[in-house]
Amino acid sequence: MTHQEVMALLTEMDIPFAYDHFVEGESPEPPFLVFLYPGSNHFAADGRVYFKVNRLNIELYTDKKDMELEETVEAVLDRHGIFYGKSEVWIESENLYEVLYQMEV
């Protein structure tokens, strides 16, 4: 999946998003998404990268637990046939929930 395809996927979720972080002072009110490529898991053949696989993290931030919004995000991922893992933490210092979706694209 190309970066442009990832951007189109995020646009379908209809939630403000940014790569890695929002510029200080420009962060929208929750909910919002942040995404990044924290690494890769390329497939090698003959000592070369034969098939590129990038790890993609999509972080959903909300100020209250919002199952309906999570289902919206997951519906977009499901529609595109993307297998993902999901975890959640409460960030006390920010008073925000972070729901993390991890996948390879």
N, CA, C and O of each residue as an XYZ file, in Angstrom:
420
protein
N       0.856     -1.172      0.000
C       0.000      0.000      0.000
C       0.902      1.235      0.000
O       1.808      1.354      0.825
N       0.647      2.127     -0.913
C       1.448      3.347     -1.009
C       1.015      4.365      0.044
O      -0.039      4.229      0.664
N       1.843      5.378      0.232
C       1.494      6.446      1.171
C       0.208      7.147      0.722
O      -0.622      7.504      1.557
N       0.039      7.341     -0.565
C      -1.173      7.981     -1.072
C      -2.404      7.136     -0.764
O      -3.461      7.675     -0.436
N      -2.275      5.821     -0.868
C      -3.390      4.928     -0.543
C      -3.711      4.962      0.955
O      -4.877      4.903      1.346
N      -2.672      5.058      1.787
C      -2.894      5.192      3.228
C      -3.628      6.499      3.517
O      -4.556      6.521      4.325
N      -3.221      7.584      2.868
C      -3.880      8.883      3.061
C      -5.356      8.794      2.637
O      -6.225      9.342      3.314
N      -5.638      8.116      1.538
C      -7.026      7.957      1.084
C      -7.829      7.133      2.087
O      -8.992      7.437      2.354
N      -7.212      6.090      2.642
C      -7.856      5.256      3.651
C      -8.222      6.099      4.875
O      -9.338      5.999      5.385
N      -7.295      6.919      5.342
C      -7.549      7.767      6.507
C      -8.625      8.807      6.213
O      -9.432      9.125      7.086
N      -8.643      9.331      5.011
C      -9.657     10.310      4.621
C     -11.047      9.695      4.706
O     -12.005     10.371      5.081
N     -11.164      8.409      4.357
C     -12.451      7.705      4.436
C     -12.990      7.653      5.864
O     -14.201      7.558      6.066
N     -12.101      7.715      6.854
C     -12.528      7.631      8.249
C     -13.198      8.914      8.719
O     -13.874      8.919      9.748
N     -13.016      9.998      7.978
C     -13.675     11.276      8.234
C     -13.381     11.816      9.642
O     -14.272     12.312     10.332
N     -12.110     11.705     10.048
C     -11.615     12.207     11.327
C     -10.342     12.992     11.013
O      -9.546     12.529     10.197
N     -10.113     14.157     11.621
C      -8.865     14.889     11.360
C      -7.655     14.000     11.658
O      -7.656     13.255     12.638
N      -6.618     14.079     10.806
C      -5.431     13.257     11.020
C      -4.173     14.002     10.623
O      -4.210     14.970      9.863
N      -3.053     13.522     11.160
C      -1.737     14.084     10.831
C      -0.711     12.962     10.913
O      -0.921     11.955     11.589
N       0.398     13.155     10.214
C       1.493     12.200     10.314
C       2.297     12.506     11.574
O       2.774     13.627     11.748
N       2.449     11.531     12.439
C       3.239     11.562     13.665
C       2.687     12.492     14.757
O       2.569     12.079     15.910
N       2.353     13.726     14.411
C       1.823     14.657     15.410
C       1.252     15.884     14.710
O       1.558     16.153     13.548
N       0.434     16.605     15.420
C      -0.037     17.898     14.929
C       0.951     18.961     15.391
O       1.560     18.822     16.452
N       1.111     20.001     14.617
C       1.967     21.116     15.005
C       1.400     21.715     16.291
O       0.186     21.856     16.437
N       2.282     22.060     17.210
C       1.835     22.609     18.494
C       0.913     23.803     18.275
O       1.219     24.714     17.506
N      -0.202     23.775     18.957
C      -1.195     24.834     18.825
C      -2.199     24.603     17.715
O      -3.180     25.340     17.616
N      -1.982     23.597     16.873
C      -2.884     23.323     15.762
C      -3.612     21.983     15.918
O      -4.287     21.524     14.996
N      -3.470     21.370     17.079
C      -4.137     20.105     17.319
C      -5.639     20.338     17.438
O      -6.075     21.217     18.181
N      -6.434     19.547     16.706
C      -7.887     19.708     16.805
C      -8.411     19.140     18.124
O      -7.699     18.430     18.834
N      -9.633     19.455     18.431
C     -10.295     18.837     19.574
C     -10.506     17.357     19.250
O     -10.708     17.001     18.090
N     -10.462     16.495     20.269
C     -10.714     15.077     20.003
C     -12.131     14.876     19.482
O     -13.032     15.637     19.835
N     -12.336     13.876     18.660
C     -11.403     12.830     18.280
C     -10.506     13.256     17.115
O     -10.868     14.103     16.298
N      -9.331     12.641     17.071
C      -8.423     12.833     15.946
C      -7.533     11.610     15.824
O      -7.435     10.798     16.744
N      -6.881     11.492     14.662
C      -5.988     10.373     14.370
C      -4.567     10.879     14.156
O      -4.347     11.987     13.668
N      -3.620     10.044     14.529
C      -2.221     10.256     14.188
C      -1.734      8.939     13.596
O      -2.075      7.869     14.100
N      -0.943      9.008     12.537
C      -0.431      7.770     11.949
C       1.057      7.898     11.697
O       1.580      8.999     11.531
N       1.729      6.767     11.671
C       3.157      6.760     11.353
C       3.569      5.370     10.918
O       2.866      4.384     11.137
N       4.735      5.326     10.292
C       5.328      4.074      9.833
C       6.527      3.781     10.742
O       7.625      4.265     10.469
N       6.346      3.004     11.811
C       7.425      2.818     12.782
C       8.516      1.834     12.358
O       9.504      1.667     13.073
N       8.353      1.192     11.225
C       9.363      0.236     10.783
C       8.894     -0.511      9.547
O       7.898     -0.150      8.920
N       9.627     -1.550      9.214
C       9.267     -2.346      8.046
C       9.503     -3.818      8.346
O      10.149     -4.171      9.332
N       8.973     -4.656      7.489
C       9.142     -6.100      7.585
C       9.267     -6.634      6.162
O       8.505     -7.504      5.740
N      10.245     -6.095      5.429
C      10.416     -6.442      4.026
C      10.778     -7.918      3.852
O      11.378     -8.543      4.727
N      10.393     -8.447      2.696
C      10.708     -9.821      2.329
C      11.915     -9.782      1.401
O      11.946     -9.043      0.417
N      12.902    -10.593      1.741
C      14.147    -10.590      0.961
C      14.230    -11.814      0.057
O      13.720    -12.889      0.374
N      14.891    -11.612     -1.076
C      15.220    -12.703     -1.990
C      16.505    -12.327     -2.710
O      16.648    -11.204     -3.195
N      17.419    -13.248     -2.776
C      18.706    -13.031     -3.446
C      19.426    -11.806     -2.893
O      20.048    -11.054     -3.643
N      19.342    -11.608     -1.586
C      20.063    -10.518     -0.944
C      19.505     -9.138     -1.221
O      20.195     -8.141     -1.007
N      18.274     -9.059     -1.691
C      17.656     -7.775     -2.015
C      16.256     -7.720     -1.422
O      15.687     -8.741     -1.037
N      15.720     -6.521     -1.358
C      14.324     -6.379     -0.948
C      13.474     -6.821     -2.126
O      13.457     -6.171     -3.171
N      12.770     -7.932     -1.951
C      11.942     -8.490     -3.011
C      10.526     -7.923     -2.941
O       9.909     -7.632     -3.966
N      10.022     -7.770     -1.715
C       8.666     -7.272     -1.521
C       8.668     -6.379     -0.289
O       9.046     -6.817      0.798
N       8.249     -5.128     -0.454
C       8.263     -4.160      0.643
C       6.984     -4.252      1.476
O       5.872     -4.246      0.948
N       7.176     -4.336      2.781
C       6.061     -4.345      3.730
C       6.387     -3.331      4.819
O       7.376     -3.480      5.537
N       5.562     -2.309      4.941
C       5.765     -1.291      5.971
C       4.800     -1.510      7.118
O       3.644     -1.878      6.909
N       5.276     -1.284      8.323
C       4.391     -1.294      9.484
C       3.688      0.057      9.530
O       4.293      1.094      9.261
N       2.415      0.031      9.871
C       1.611      1.251      9.964
C       0.891      1.245     11.299
O       0.214      0.278     11.649
N       1.044      2.333     12.042
C       0.289      2.534     13.275
C      -0.704      3.657     13.049
O      -0.344      4.730     12.564
N      -1.953      3.407     13.403
C      -2.987      4.437     13.389
C      -3.449      4.588     14.828
O      -3.933      3.633     15.437
N      -3.298      5.787     15.368
C      -3.652      6.067     16.753
C      -4.902      6.939     16.774
O      -4.916      8.037     16.218
N      -5.944      6.439     17.419
C      -7.195      7.177     17.567
C      -7.232      7.768     18.969
O      -7.135      7.038     19.956
N      -7.373      9.088     19.060
C      -7.432      9.780     20.353
C      -8.836     10.327     20.579
O      -9.397     11.016     19.727
N      -9.393     10.004     21.750
C     -10.720     10.493     22.124
C     -10.686     10.922     23.584
O      -9.859     10.443     24.360
N     -11.586     11.824     23.953
C     -11.649     12.245     25.352
C     -12.624     11.398     26.159
O     -12.692     11.518     27.382
N     -13.379     10.541     25.476
C     -14.241      9.571     26.147
C     -14.273      8.311     25.284
O     -14.060      8.372     24.074
N     -14.534      7.195     25.903
C     -14.595      5.937     25.159
C     -15.710      6.021     24.132
O     -16.853      6.328     24.471
N     -15.374      5.745     22.861
C     -16.337      5.905     21.779
C     -16.320      4.658     20.896
O     -15.630      4.611     19.877
N     -17.084      3.658     21.302
C     -17.124      2.392     20.567
C     -17.621      2.575     19.133
O     -17.136      1.916     18.213
N     -18.580      3.466     18.949
C     -19.125      3.694     17.603
C     -18.046      4.239     16.666
O     -17.965      3.829     15.508
N     -17.230      5.149     17.154
C     -16.152      5.698     16.340
C     -15.103      4.621     16.040
O     -14.589      4.549     14.923
N     -14.789      3.793     17.025
C     -13.856      2.692     16.799
C     -14.399      1.746     15.729
O     -13.648      1.272     14.876
N     -15.693      1.474     15.777
C     -16.312      0.613     14.760
C     -16.228      1.249     13.381
O     -16.080      0.539     12.386
N     -16.321      2.577     13.301
C     -16.191      3.273     12.022
C     -14.784      3.089     11.462
O     -14.615      2.773     10.284
N     -13.773      3.287     12.312
C     -12.375      3.097     11.888
C     -12.164      1.654     11.437
O     -11.573      1.408     10.385
N     -12.642      0.717     12.221
C     -12.453     -0.700     11.902
C     -13.196     -1.108     10.642
O     -12.728     -1.976      9.905
N     -14.345     -0.500     10.383
C     -15.097     -0.804      9.163
C     -14.301     -0.414      7.928
O     -14.316     -1.131      6.928
N     -13.607      0.717      7.990
C     -12.775      1.142      6.852
C     -11.631      0.155      6.657
O     -11.355     -0.258      5.531
N     -10.964     -0.228      7.744
C      -9.869     -1.201      7.635
C     -10.381     -2.537      7.094
O      -9.747     -3.147      6.234
N     -11.528     -2.985      7.600
C     -12.120     -4.249      7.134
C     -12.490     -4.177      5.657
O     -12.258     -5.128      4.910
N     -13.060     -3.059      5.236
C     -13.476     -2.884      3.840
C     -12.280     -3.000      2.892
O     -12.420     -3.435      1.749
N     -11.109     -2.606      3.379
C      -9.900     -2.678      2.559
C      -9.128     -3.982      2.766
O      -8.039     -4.158      2.221
N      -9.700     -4.894      3.558
C      -9.066     -6.197      3.757
C      -7.776     -6.128      4.547
O      -6.867     -6.926      4.316
N      -7.679     -5.194      5.472
C      -6.450     -5.014      6.247
C      -6.584     -5.735      7.586
O      -7.526     -5.497      8.343
N      -5.632     -6.615      7.863
C      -5.573     -7.292      9.152
C      -4.852     -6.376     10.123
O      -3.799     -5.832      9.792
N      -5.404     -6.194     11.327
C      -4.824     -5.268     12.293
C      -4.920     -5.832     13.702
O      -5.778     -6.661     14.006
N      -4.026     -5.367     14.541
C      -4.107     -5.611     15.972
C      -4.592     -4.334     16.624
O      -4.439     -3.249     16.064
N      -5.182     -4.458     17.818
C      -5.765     -3.300     18.488
C      -5.409     -3.334     19.962
O      -5.478     -4.385     20.600
N      -5.027     -2.182     20.504
C      -4.793     -2.054     21.937
C      -5.269     -0.673     22.369
O      -5.546      0.195     21.541
N      -5.358     -0.491     23.680
C      -5.905      0.764     24.192
C      -5.209      1.151     25.489
O      -4.883      0.290     26.307
N      -4.982      2.448     25.675
C      -4.450      2.974     26.933
C      -5.146      4.290     27.257
O      -5.626      4.990     26.365
N      -5.193      4.613     28.540
C      -5.658      5.912     29.017
C      -4.414      6.733     29.310
O      -3.561      6.312     30.091
N      -4.305      7.894     28.692
C      -3.159      8.777     28.921
C      -3.608      9.827     29.932
O      -4.236     10.825     29.577
N      -3.279      9.587     31.181
C      -3.776     10.437     32.256
C      -3.310     11.889     32.112
O      -4.080     12.812     32.376
N      -2.070     12.096     31.699
C      -1.538     13.455     31.593
C      -2.260     14.285     30.525
O      -2.273     15.514     30.592
N      -2.856     13.610     29.549
C      -3.564     14.294     28.470
C      -5.085     14.177     28.601
O      -5.831     14.828     27.869
N      -5.533     13.347     29.533
C      -6.962     13.045     29.678
C      -7.566     12.547     28.361
O      -8.638     12.981     27.940
N      -6.845     11.627     27.732
C      -7.275     11.072     26.446
C      -7.106      9.558     26.436
O      -6.187      9.008     27.042
N      -8.020      8.905     25.728
C      -7.845      7.503     25.381
C      -7.070      7.444     24.073
O      -7.288      8.246     23.165
N      -6.159      6.474     23.997
C      -5.491      6.184     22.739
C      -5.838      4.749     22.373
O      -5.539      3.819     23.121
N      -6.465      4.577     21.226
C      -6.715      3.257     20.677
C      -5.733      3.106     19.520
O      -5.766      3.864     18.551
N      -4.863      2.113     19.643
C      -3.798      1.904     18.671
C      -4.140      0.735     17.768
O      -4.410     -0.373     18.233
N      -4.125      1.000     16.465
C      -4.304     -0.037     15.450
C      -2.934     -0.253     14.787
O      -2.340      0.685     14.254
N      -2.448     -1.486     14.827
C      -1.152     -1.810     14.230
C      -1.358     -2.804     13.100
O      -2.084     -3.787     13.245
N      -0.714     -2.538     11.982
C      -0.874     -3.381     10.804
C       0.356     -3.303      9.916
O       1.260     -2.501     10.152
N       0.378     -4.130      8.910
C       1.415     -4.071      7.889
C       0.751     -3.780      6.560
O      -0.273     -4.369      6.217
N       1.343     -2.871      5.824
C       0.789     -2.482      4.516
C       1.871     -2.518      3.452
O       1.602     -2.223      2.288
